[in-house]
Amino acid sequence: MKLGDFLTISARRAPFHPAVVFGSETVTYSALERTANRLANALEGLGLQHGDRIALMLPNSIALIEIMAAIFKTGGICVPVSVRLAPPEIKFIIENSAPFALVYTPEIREAVRDVVDQLPNMQFLVSGEARQGEKSLEDLVLNTADQKVKNVLTRSDDAVICYTSGTTGRPKGVVSTHRNLIISQGWLNAQEWGLKGTDRTLVATPMAHRTGIARVACAFCQASTLVVQERFDPGETVRLIEKEKATHIGLVPTIANMILAEIKKRPQACKSLRCMLATGEVFPVKLKEKLFSLLPDLELHSFYSQTEAGLVCNLRPEEQTRFPDSLGKPVKGVEVRIVNRELKDVKSGERGEILVRCGKPGSISLMREYFRQPGETKKVFPNNWLRTGDMAKANPEGYLYFVDRLKDMIVSGGLNVYSREVEEALLSHPDIKGAAVIGVPDKTFGEAVKAFVIPVKNTNPSPDDLIAHCKTRIGSYKKPKYIQLVDALPRNSVGKVAKHLLRN
């Protein structure tokens, strides 16, 4: 089955149940099914073939979910593109994915057309009023029949190409299948989170990433409700939780920290919130403690996932206080190994790279391939085990603890220095609120440690003071040799620090 079939089933079982809430609009499952069918037929009428890509440059909106649903019904492939990317990044993704059509809004028309106008034979679809050379999604819906698209089951199983966030360089197109979305997101994730059809999930962050696609897949498979926030604002997020009685929210710890002040003002606004789903980075222990002091009944799932791997490990609510800084244990059906550079298993407690296996690539949770990069695909899949590029260690009970990105490890004088260790040492200083550590060339030791740090407002810590502080927390050979005070750190579209920009 395809994900579009699950929307059809949900529309039959719960036709009047809310599928999407956006601002003052509510779309039921039956209405979403009709619109998706019309758009699917319109796309095929324009010449869409199975396996064709459609790039989506839409902000969070009902239109974004409608066009996603339509593509899932046709055998086409969604290519979500964040509207927050810079023109060179957009150009790379569009040229690499070579889409059949590009969908966007009038507000970004000129920027998009300037980047991609030179690409031949591309359909330009706009959510809003169309100009010459464009077709309006609204017109396509009005002028097309709503019968179900036929023979989709025999078509390509590829569903989505999500481009990696590019924290270490150029992004790669991660191909996920309908089977990935249905089994991993629609079943495994829903089982872990205890998601039911009566639940209402608030989507507060941009949906142009696999986590956003995951929320859509969960909703279609469970017939639950998506409450979509147009753009993130901490006060608006808490207001929506209260107004829409949200039961679940997915976010990264940075966003959790940003809404904490709003929750503190009126924690009763979040009384409906049963479950917080946090990924993207390790959830800071201090942040957990503050969160639980305000919302003691909140169920926190802090999990480790990747665009390539899907859900890998989850630290469940009952484990949060016993293993507060852990990634959790592998979820059902997912195998994990920790290996050395020769891909041999290390002993318990030793550091190594995380390898993940879950059936054959593309069958359960692991991506099928990197789009049009067979060499990179082969390198990342030795014997069907996915190399994550992340380093961790496991305790005797099997709980994993994140160490660092393999590419972020610094080798100084033949000794391994893990950037995250140094960052945590710096962040423990009362005058530092942000830190990123990289390796820089050093004539004597090969590499030296350089730290970019954001000081707390109205403070001016000296590099010598910070280096001395690090020596009280970590081995002397790990301390930074260079420290640069900055106002902000460069981040990609999902909020992760883009260390390749610091290296450049």
Coordinates of C-alpha atoms in Angstrom, one line a residue:
M1 CA 0.0 0.0 0.0
K2 CA 0.9 3.6 -0.4
L3 CA 0.6 6.4 2.1
G4 CA -2.1 7.9 0.0
D5 CA -4.2 4.8 0.5
F6 CA -4.0 5.3 4.3
L7 CA -5.5 8.8 3.8
T8 CA -8.4 7.2 1.8
I9 CA -9.0 4.6 4.6
S10 CA -8.9 7.3 7.3
A11 CA -11.4 9.4 5.3
R12 CA -13.8 6.4 5.1
R13 CA -13.5 5.6 8.7
A14 CA -13.6 9.1 10.1
P15 CA -14.9 11.4 7.3
F16 CA -15.8 14.3 9.6
H17 CA -12.8 14.1 11.9
P18 CA -10.4 17.1 11.7
A19 CA -7.4 16.2 9.7
V20 CA -5.7 19.7 9.7
V21 CA -6.2 22.8 11.8
F22 CA -4.5 25.9 10.5
G23 CA -5.4 29.3 11.9
S24 CA -9.2 29.7 11.7
E25 CA -9.5 26.8 9.1
T26 CA -10.3 23.2 9.8
V27 CA -10.1 20.5 7.1
T28 CA -11.8 17.2 7.7
Y29 CA -10.5 13.9 6.4
S30 CA -13.2 13.6 3.7
A31 CA -12.4 17.1 2.5
L32 CA -8.7 16.5 2.4
E33 CA -9.3 13.2 0.5
R34 CA -11.3 15.0 -2.1
T35 CA -8.8 17.8 -2.6
A36 CA -5.9 15.4 -2.7
N37 CA -7.6 13.3 -5.4
R38 CA -8.3 16.3 -7.5
L39 CA -4.8 17.5 -7.3
A40 CA -3.5 14.0 -8.0
N41 CA -5.6 13.8 -11.2
A42 CA -4.5 17.3 -12.2
L43 CA -0.8 16.4 -11.8
E44 CA -1.3 13.3 -14.0
G45 CA -3.1 15.4 -16.5
L46 CA -0.1 17.7 -16.7
G47 CA 2.0 14.7 -17.5
L48 CA 3.4 13.5 -14.2
Q49 CA 4.9 10.0 -14.5
H50 CA 5.6 7.6 -11.6
G51 CA 9.0 8.4 -10.0
D52 CA 8.8 12.1 -11.1
R53 CA 9.9 14.5 -8.4
I54 CA 7.9 17.6 -7.3
A55 CA 9.7 20.2 -5.3
L56 CA 7.7 21.9 -2.6
M57 CA 8.8 25.4 -1.5
L58 CA 5.8 26.1 0.7
P59 CA 5.6 27.4 4.2
N60 CA 3.6 25.5 6.8
S61 CA 0.0 25.6 5.5
I62 CA -3.0 23.5 4.5
A63 CA -1.9 23.7 0.9
L64 CA 1.4 22.0 1.8
I65 CA -0.4 19.0 3.3
E66 CA -2.9 18.9 0.4
I67 CA -0.2 18.8 -2.3
M68 CA 1.9 16.2 -0.3
A69 CA -1.2 14.0 -0.1
A70 CA -1.8 14.4 -3.8
I71 CA 1.8 13.3 -4.6
F72 CA 1.5 10.3 -2.3
K73 CA -1.5 9.3 -4.4
T74 CA 0.2 9.5 -7.8
G75 CA 3.5 7.6 -7.5
G76 CA 5.4 10.8 -7.6
I77 CA 8.0 11.8 -5.1
C78 CA 7.9 14.8 -2.7
V79 CA 11.0 16.9 -2.5
P80 CA 10.4 19.4 0.4
V81 CA 12.7 22.4 0.2
S82 CA 12.9 24.8 3.2
V83 CA 11.9 28.4 2.4
R84 CA 14.6 29.5 4.8
L85 CA 17.4 28.2 2.6
A86 CA 19.8 30.6 0.7
P87 CA 19.6 30.8 -3.1
P88 CA 22.7 28.7 -3.8
E89 CA 21.3 25.9 -1.5
I90 CA 17.9 26.1 -3.3
K91 CA 19.6 26.0 -6.7
F92 CA 21.7 22.9 -5.7
I93 CA 18.6 21.0 -4.5
I94 CA 16.5 21.8 -7.6
E95 CA 19.3 21.0 -10.0
N96 CA 20.1 17.8 -8.2
S97 CA 16.6 16.5 -7.9
A98 CA 15.5 17.7 -11.5
P99 CA 11.8 18.0 -10.5
F100 CA 8.9 17.7 -12.9
A101 CA 7.2 20.6 -11.1
L102 CA 8.0 23.3 -8.5
V103 CA 5.3 24.5 -6.1
Y104 CA 5.7 27.8 -4.3
T105 CA 3.8 30.9 -3.0
P106 CA 3.5 34.3 -4.7
E107 CA 5.6 35.8 -1.9
I108 CA 8.8 33.9 -2.9
R109 CA 8.0 33.8 -6.7
E110 CA 10.8 36.2 -7.8
A111 CA 13.4 34.6 -5.7
V112 CA 12.5 31.1 -6.9
R113 CA 12.2 31.9 -10.5
D114 CA 15.5 33.8 -10.5
V115 CA 17.2 30.6 -9.3
V116 CA 15.5 28.0 -11.5
D117 CA 14.2 29.7 -14.6
Q118 CA 16.9 28.3 -16.7
L119 CA 15.8 24.7 -16.1
P120 CA 13.8 23.3 -19.1
N121 CA 10.4 21.7 -19.1
M122 CA 9.5 22.4 -15.5
Q123 CA 6.0 23.1 -14.4
F124 CA 5.5 26.1 -12.2
L125 CA 2.6 25.7 -9.7
V126 CA 1.6 28.4 -7.3
S127 CA -0.5 28.3 -4.2
G128 CA -2.3 31.6 -4.8
E129 CA -2.9 33.8 -7.9
A130 CA -1.0 32.5 -10.9
R131 CA 0.9 34.6 -13.4
Q132 CA 1.9 33.8 -17.0
G133 CA 3.7 30.5 -17.2
E134 CA 2.2 29.3 -13.9
K135 CA -0.8 27.2 -12.8
S136 CA -2.7 27.8 -9.7
L137 CA -3.3 24.9 -7.3
E138 CA -6.8 26.4 -6.5
D139 CA -7.7 26.3 -10.2
L140 CA -6.5 22.8 -10.6
V141 CA -8.7 21.7 -7.7
L142 CA -11.7 23.5 -9.1
N143 CA -11.4 22.1 -12.6
T144 CA -10.5 18.4 -12.0
A145 CA -12.6 15.4 -11.0
D146 CA -12.1 13.9 -7.5
Q147 CA -12.1 10.2 -8.4
K148 CA -9.3 8.2 -7.0
V149 CA -6.1 7.8 -9.1
K150 CA -5.8 4.3 -10.4
N151 CA -3.0 1.7 -10.5
V152 CA -0.7 3.5 -8.1
L153 CA 0.1 0.2 -6.3
T154 CA 2.2 -1.0 -9.2
R155 CA 4.3 2.2 -9.3
S156 CA 7.6 3.2 -7.6
D157 CA 7.7 2.8 -3.9
D158 CA 9.9 5.9 -3.5
A159 CA 7.9 8.6 -1.6
V160 CA 10.2 11.4 -0.4
I161 CA 13.6 12.9 -1.1
C162 CA 14.7 14.9 2.0
Y163 CA 18.0 16.7 1.6
T164 CA 20.3 16.4 4.6
S165 CA 20.8 19.6 6.6
G166 CA 24.4 20.1 5.4
T167 CA 26.1 20.7 8.8
T168 CA 29.3 19.3 7.3
G169 CA 29.0 20.3 3.7
R170 CA 26.8 19.9 0.7
P171 CA 23.5 18.1 1.4
K172 CA 22.6 14.7 0.0
G173 CA 19.2 13.6 -1.2
V174 CA 17.9 10.9 1.2
V175 CA 15.3 8.6 -0.6
S176 CA 12.6 7.3 1.7
T177 CA 9.9 4.9 0.5
H178 CA 6.2 4.6 1.2
R179 CA 7.1 1.5 3.2
N180 CA 9.5 3.6 5.3
L181 CA 6.8 6.1 6.1
I182 CA 4.0 3.6 6.8
I183 CA 6.0 1.1 8.9
S184 CA 8.4 3.5 10.6
Q185 CA 6.4 6.6 11.0
G186 CA 2.8 5.3 10.8
W187 CA 3.4 2.3 13.0
L188 CA 6.7 2.3 15.0
N189 CA 6.6 6.0 15.9
A190 CA 2.9 5.9 16.7
Q191 CA 3.5 2.9 19.0
E192 CA 6.4 4.6 20.8
W193 CA 4.5 7.8 21.4
G194 CA 1.1 6.1 22.2
L195 CA -0.5 8.1 19.3
K196 CA -4.2 7.5 18.7
G197 CA -6.8 8.9 16.4
T198 CA -8.2 11.2 19.1
D199 CA -4.8 12.9 19.6
R200 CA -3.9 16.4 18.3
T201 CA -0.3 17.0 17.3
L202 CA 1.0 20.5 17.2
V203 CA 3.6 21.1 14.4
A204 CA 5.4 24.3 15.4
T205 CA 8.5 24.0 13.2
P206 CA 9.0 23.9 9.4
M207 CA 7.6 20.8 7.8
A208 CA 10.2 20.7 5.0
H209 CA 12.2 18.0 6.8
R210 CA 11.7 14.3 7.6
T211 CA 10.3 15.0 11.0
G212 CA 7.6 17.1 9.4
I213 CA 6.8 14.3 6.9
A214 CA 6.7 11.9 9.8
R215 CA 4.0 13.9 11.5
V216 CA 1.9 13.8 8.3
A217 CA 2.5 10.0 7.9
C218 CA 1.5 9.4 11.6
A219 CA -1.7 11.5 11.1
F220 CA -2.8 9.7 7.9
C221 CA -2.2 6.3 9.4
Q222 CA -3.9 7.0 12.7
A223 CA -6.6 9.5 11.5
S224 CA -5.3 11.9 14.1
T225 CA -5.3 15.7 13.9
L226 CA -2.5 18.0 12.8
V227 CA -2.5 21.5 14.3
V228 CA -0.1 23.4 12.1
Q229 CA 1.5 26.6 13.2
E230 CA 2.4 28.9 10.3
R231 CA 5.7 30.1 11.8
F232 CA 7.3 29.5 15.1
D233 CA 6.7 32.0 17.9
P234 CA 7.0 30.9 21.5
G235 CA 3.9 32.8 22.7
E236 CA 1.8 31.6 19.8
T237 CA 3.0 28.0 20.3
V238 CA 1.7 28.0 23.9
R239 CA -1.5 29.8 22.9
L240 CA -2.2 27.1 20.3
I241 CA -1.5 24.3 22.8
E242 CA -4.2 25.8 25.0
K243 CA -6.7 26.8 22.2
E244 CA -6.5 23.6 20.2
K245 CA -6.0 21.3 23.2
A246 CA -2.9 19.8 21.7
T247 CA -1.9 16.5 23.2
H248 CA 1.5 16.1 21.4
I249 CA 4.2 18.4 20.2
G250 CA 7.3 17.6 18.2
L251 CA 10.4 19.9 18.5
V252 CA 14.1 20.2 19.0
P253 CA 15.5 21.0 22.5
T254 CA 16.4 24.5 21.3
I255 CA 12.7 25.2 20.6
A256 CA 11.7 23.6 24.0
N257 CA 14.1 26.1 25.7
M258 CA 12.6 29.0 23.8
I259 CA 9.0 28.2 24.8
L260 CA 10.0 27.5 28.5
A261 CA 9.6 31.2 29.4
E262 CA 6.1 31.2 28.0
I263 CA 5.2 28.0 29.8
K264 CA 6.5 29.5 33.0
K265 CA 4.1 32.5 32.7
R266 CA 1.1 30.2 32.5
P267 CA 1.8 26.4 32.8
Q268 CA -2.0 25.8 33.0
A269 CA -2.2 26.6 29.3
C270 CA -0.4 23.3 28.6
K271 CA -2.7 21.0 30.7
S272 CA -3.8 19.2 27.6
L273 CA -0.2 18.4 26.5
R274 CA 0.5 14.8 27.3
C275 CA 3.6 14.1 25.2
M276 CA 6.7 16.1 24.0
L277 CA 8.7 14.5 21.2
A278 CA 12.2 15.9 21.1
T279 CA 15.0 15.1 18.6
G280 CA 17.8 16.8 16.6
E281 CA 20.3 17.1 19.5
V282 CA 20.8 15.7 23.0
F283 CA 18.2 17.1 25.4
P284 CA 20.1 19.1 28.1
V285 CA 19.5 17.7 31.6
K286 CA 19.0 21.2 33.1
L287 CA 16.3 21.9 30.5
K288 CA 14.5 18.7 31.5
E289 CA 14.6 19.6 35.1
K290 CA 13.1 23.0 34.4
L291 CA 10.4 21.5 32.1
F292 CA 9.4 18.9 34.6
S293 CA 9.2 21.4 37.4
L294 CA 6.6 23.3 35.4
L295 CA 4.8 20.3 33.8
P296 CA 5.3 17.4 36.2
D297 CA 2.8 15.1 34.3
L298 CA 4.4 15.7 30.8
E299 CA 5.7 12.6 29.1
L300 CA 9.0 13.4 27.4
H301 CA 10.3 11.2 24.6
S302 CA 13.9 12.3 23.8
F303 CA 15.0 10.2 20.8
Y304 CA 17.9 9.8 18.5
S305 CA 17.0 9.8 14.8
Q306 CA 18.5 10.6 11.4
T307 CA 17.1 11.6 8.1
E308 CA 18.8 8.4 6.7
A309 CA 17.9 6.1 9.6
G310 CA 14.6 7.2 10.9
L311 CA 13.9 6.5 14.6
V312 CA 16.8 4.6 16.2
C313 CA 16.8 5.1 20.0
N314 CA 14.2 6.5 22.4
L315 CA 14.5 7.5 26.0
R316 CA 11.0 7.0 27.3
P317 CA 9.3 9.0 30.0
E318 CA 9.9 6.5 32.8
E319 CA 13.7 6.5 31.9
Q320 CA 14.2 10.3 31.9
T321 CA 15.3 10.7 35.5
R322 CA 17.2 7.4 35.7
F323 CA 19.3 8.0 32.6
P324 CA 18.9 11.7 32.0
D325 CA 21.8 12.3 29.6
S326 CA 21.2 9.1 27.5
L327 CA 19.9 8.7 24.0
G328 CA 17.9 5.7 25.3
K329 CA 17.8 2.2 23.9
P330 CA 17.1 1.0 20.3
V331 CA 13.4 0.8 19.5
K332 CA 11.7 -2.4 18.5
G333 CA 13.0 -3.9 15.3
V334 CA 16.1 -1.7 15.1
E335 CA 19.6 -3.2 15.6
V336 CA 22.5 -1.0 16.7
R337 CA 26.2 -1.7 16.9
I338 CA 29.1 0.5 18.1
V339 CA 32.2 0.0 16.1
N340 CA 35.8 1.2 15.7
R341 CA 37.4 2.5 12.5
E342 CA 37.7 -1.1 11.1
L343 CA 34.0 -1.6 11.8
K344 CA 34.7 -4.1 14.5
D345 CA 32.5 -4.0 17.6
V346 CA 33.9 -2.2 20.6
K347 CA 33.5 -3.3 24.2
S348 CA 30.8 -1.9 26.5
G349 CA 31.7 1.6 27.6
E350 CA 34.1 2.2 24.7
R351 CA 33.5 4.9 22.1
G352 CA 32.8 4.2 18.5
E353 CA 30.6 4.9 15.5
I354 CA 26.9 4.0 15.6
L355 CA 25.8 1.5 12.9
V356 CA 22.1 0.8 12.4
R357 CA 20.3 -2.0 10.6
C358 CA 16.5 -2.5 10.2
G359 CA 15.8 -4.9 7.4
K360 CA 17.1 -4.0 3.9
P361 CA 17.5 -0.4 3.0
G362 CA 14.2 1.1 2.1
S363 CA 12.1 -1.7 3.7
I364 CA 11.4 -0.5 7.2
S365 CA 13.1 2.6 8.6
L366 CA 16.4 3.0 6.8
M367 CA 16.5 5.1 3.6
R368 CA 16.8 3.3 0.3
E369 CA 19.7 5.3 -1.1
Y370 CA 21.2 8.7 -1.7
F371 CA 19.6 10.1 -4.8
R372 CA 21.8 9.7 -7.8
Q373 CA 24.9 9.0 -5.6
P374 CA 25.6 5.3 -5.9
G375 CA 29.1 5.7 -4.6
E376 CA 28.0 7.5 -1.5
T377 CA 25.2 5.0 -1.0
K378 CA 27.7 2.1 -1.2
K379 CA 30.0 3.7 1.3
V380 CA 27.3 4.4 3.9
F381 CA 25.8 0.8 3.7
P382 CA 28.5 -1.8 4.4
N383 CA 26.6 -5.1 4.5
N384 CA 23.3 -3.3 4.9
W385 CA 24.4 -1.6 8.1
L386 CA 24.0 2.2 7.9
R387 CA 27.0 4.2 9.0
T388 CA 25.5 7.1 10.9
G389 CA 28.7 9.2 11.3
D390 CA 27.7 9.6 15.0
M391 CA 29.8 8.4 17.9
A392 CA 28.4 7.0 21.1
K393 CA 29.1 4.6 23.9
A394 CA 26.8 2.1 25.6
N395 CA 26.5 1.3 29.3
P396 CA 26.1 -2.3 30.6
E397 CA 22.3 -2.0 30.5
G398 CA 22.4 -1.1 26.8
Y399 CA 21.6 2.6 27.0
L400 CA 23.5 4.7 24.4
Y401 CA 25.3 8.0 25.2
F402 CA 26.1 10.4 22.4
V403 CA 29.8 11.4 22.1
D404 CA 30.3 13.4 19.0
R405 CA 29.9 13.6 15.2
L406 CA 32.7 11.5 13.7
K407 CA 33.6 14.4 11.5
D408 CA 33.7 16.7 14.5
M409 CA 36.3 14.6 16.3
I410 CA 39.7 16.4 16.6
V411 CA 43.0 14.5 16.6
S412 CA 45.5 16.6 18.5
G413 CA 49.0 15.1 19.0
G414 CA 47.6 11.7 18.3
L415 CA 44.9 12.0 21.0
N416 CA 41.2 12.1 20.3
V417 CA 39.3 15.2 21.4
Y418 CA 35.6 15.1 21.2
S419 CA 34.2 18.6 20.4
R420 CA 31.0 18.0 22.4
E421 CA 33.1 17.4 25.6
V422 CA 34.8 20.8 25.1
E423 CA 31.5 22.5 24.3
E424 CA 29.9 21.2 27.5
A425 CA 32.9 22.3 29.6
L426 CA 32.5 25.8 28.1
L427 CA 28.7 25.9 28.6
S428 CA 29.2 25.1 32.3
H429 CA 30.8 28.5 32.7
P430 CA 28.2 31.0 34.0
D431 CA 29.2 33.7 31.4
I432 CA 28.7 31.4 28.3
K433 CA 25.4 30.6 26.7
G434 CA 26.5 29.1 23.4
A435 CA 29.6 27.3 22.1
A436 CA 30.8 25.4 19.0
V437 CA 34.2 23.7 18.8
I438 CA 36.2 22.7 15.7
G439 CA 39.7 21.5 14.9
V440 CA 42.1 23.9 13.1
P441 CA 45.5 23.1 11.6
D442 CA 48.5 23.2 14.0
K443 CA 52.1 22.7 12.9
T444 CA 53.1 20.9 16.1
F445 CA 50.1 18.8 17.0
G446 CA 48.4 18.4 13.6
E447 CA 45.2 19.9 14.9
A448 CA 44.4 22.3 17.7
V449 CA 41.1 23.0 19.4
K450 CA 39.3 26.3 18.5
A451 CA 36.1 27.4 20.3
F452 CA 33.5 29.9 19.1
V453 CA 31.6 31.1 22.2
I454 CA 28.6 33.3 22.7
P455 CA 28.9 35.2 26.0
V456 CA 25.9 36.0 28.3
K457 CA 24.7 39.6 27.7
N458 CA 26.7 42.3 29.5
T459 CA 29.6 39.9 30.2
N460 CA 33.1 39.8 28.7
P461 CA 34.9 36.6 29.7
S462 CA 38.5 36.5 28.8
P463 CA 39.9 33.6 26.8
D464 CA 42.4 32.8 29.5
D465 CA 39.6 32.5 32.1
L466 CA 37.6 30.2 29.8
I467 CA 40.6 28.0 29.1
A468 CA 41.4 27.8 32.8
H469 CA 37.8 26.9 33.5
C470 CA 37.9 24.1 30.9
K471 CA 41.0 22.6 32.6
T472 CA 38.9 22.1 35.7
R473 CA 36.4 20.1 33.7
I474 CA 38.3 18.1 31.1
G475 CA 41.9 16.9 30.4
S476 CA 44.4 19.6 29.7
Y477 CA 45.1 18.3 26.2
K478 CA 41.4 18.9 25.3
K479 CA 41.3 22.5 26.3
P480 CA 40.8 25.1 23.6
K481 CA 44.0 26.7 22.2
Y482 CA 42.0 29.5 20.6
I483 CA 38.8 31.1 21.7
Q484 CA 36.7 33.6 19.7
L485 CA 33.8 35.5 21.1
V486 CA 30.9 35.8 18.7
D487 CA 27.4 37.2 18.8
A488 CA 25.8 34.1 17.1
L489 CA 26.7 30.8 15.5
P490 CA 25.8 30.0 11.9
R491 CA 22.9 27.5 11.8
N492 CA 21.2 25.5 9.0
S493 CA 17.5 25.5 8.3
V494 CA 16.7 23.1 11.2
G495 CA 18.7 25.1 13.8
K496 CA 21.9 22.9 13.9
V497 CA 25.2 24.6 14.1
A498 CA 26.8 24.6 10.6
K499 CA 30.4 23.8 11.5
H500 CA 31.6 23.7 7.9
L501 CA 30.9 27.4 7.8
L502 CA 33.0 27.9 10.9
R503 CA 35.8 25.8 9.3
N504 CA 35.6 27.9 6.2

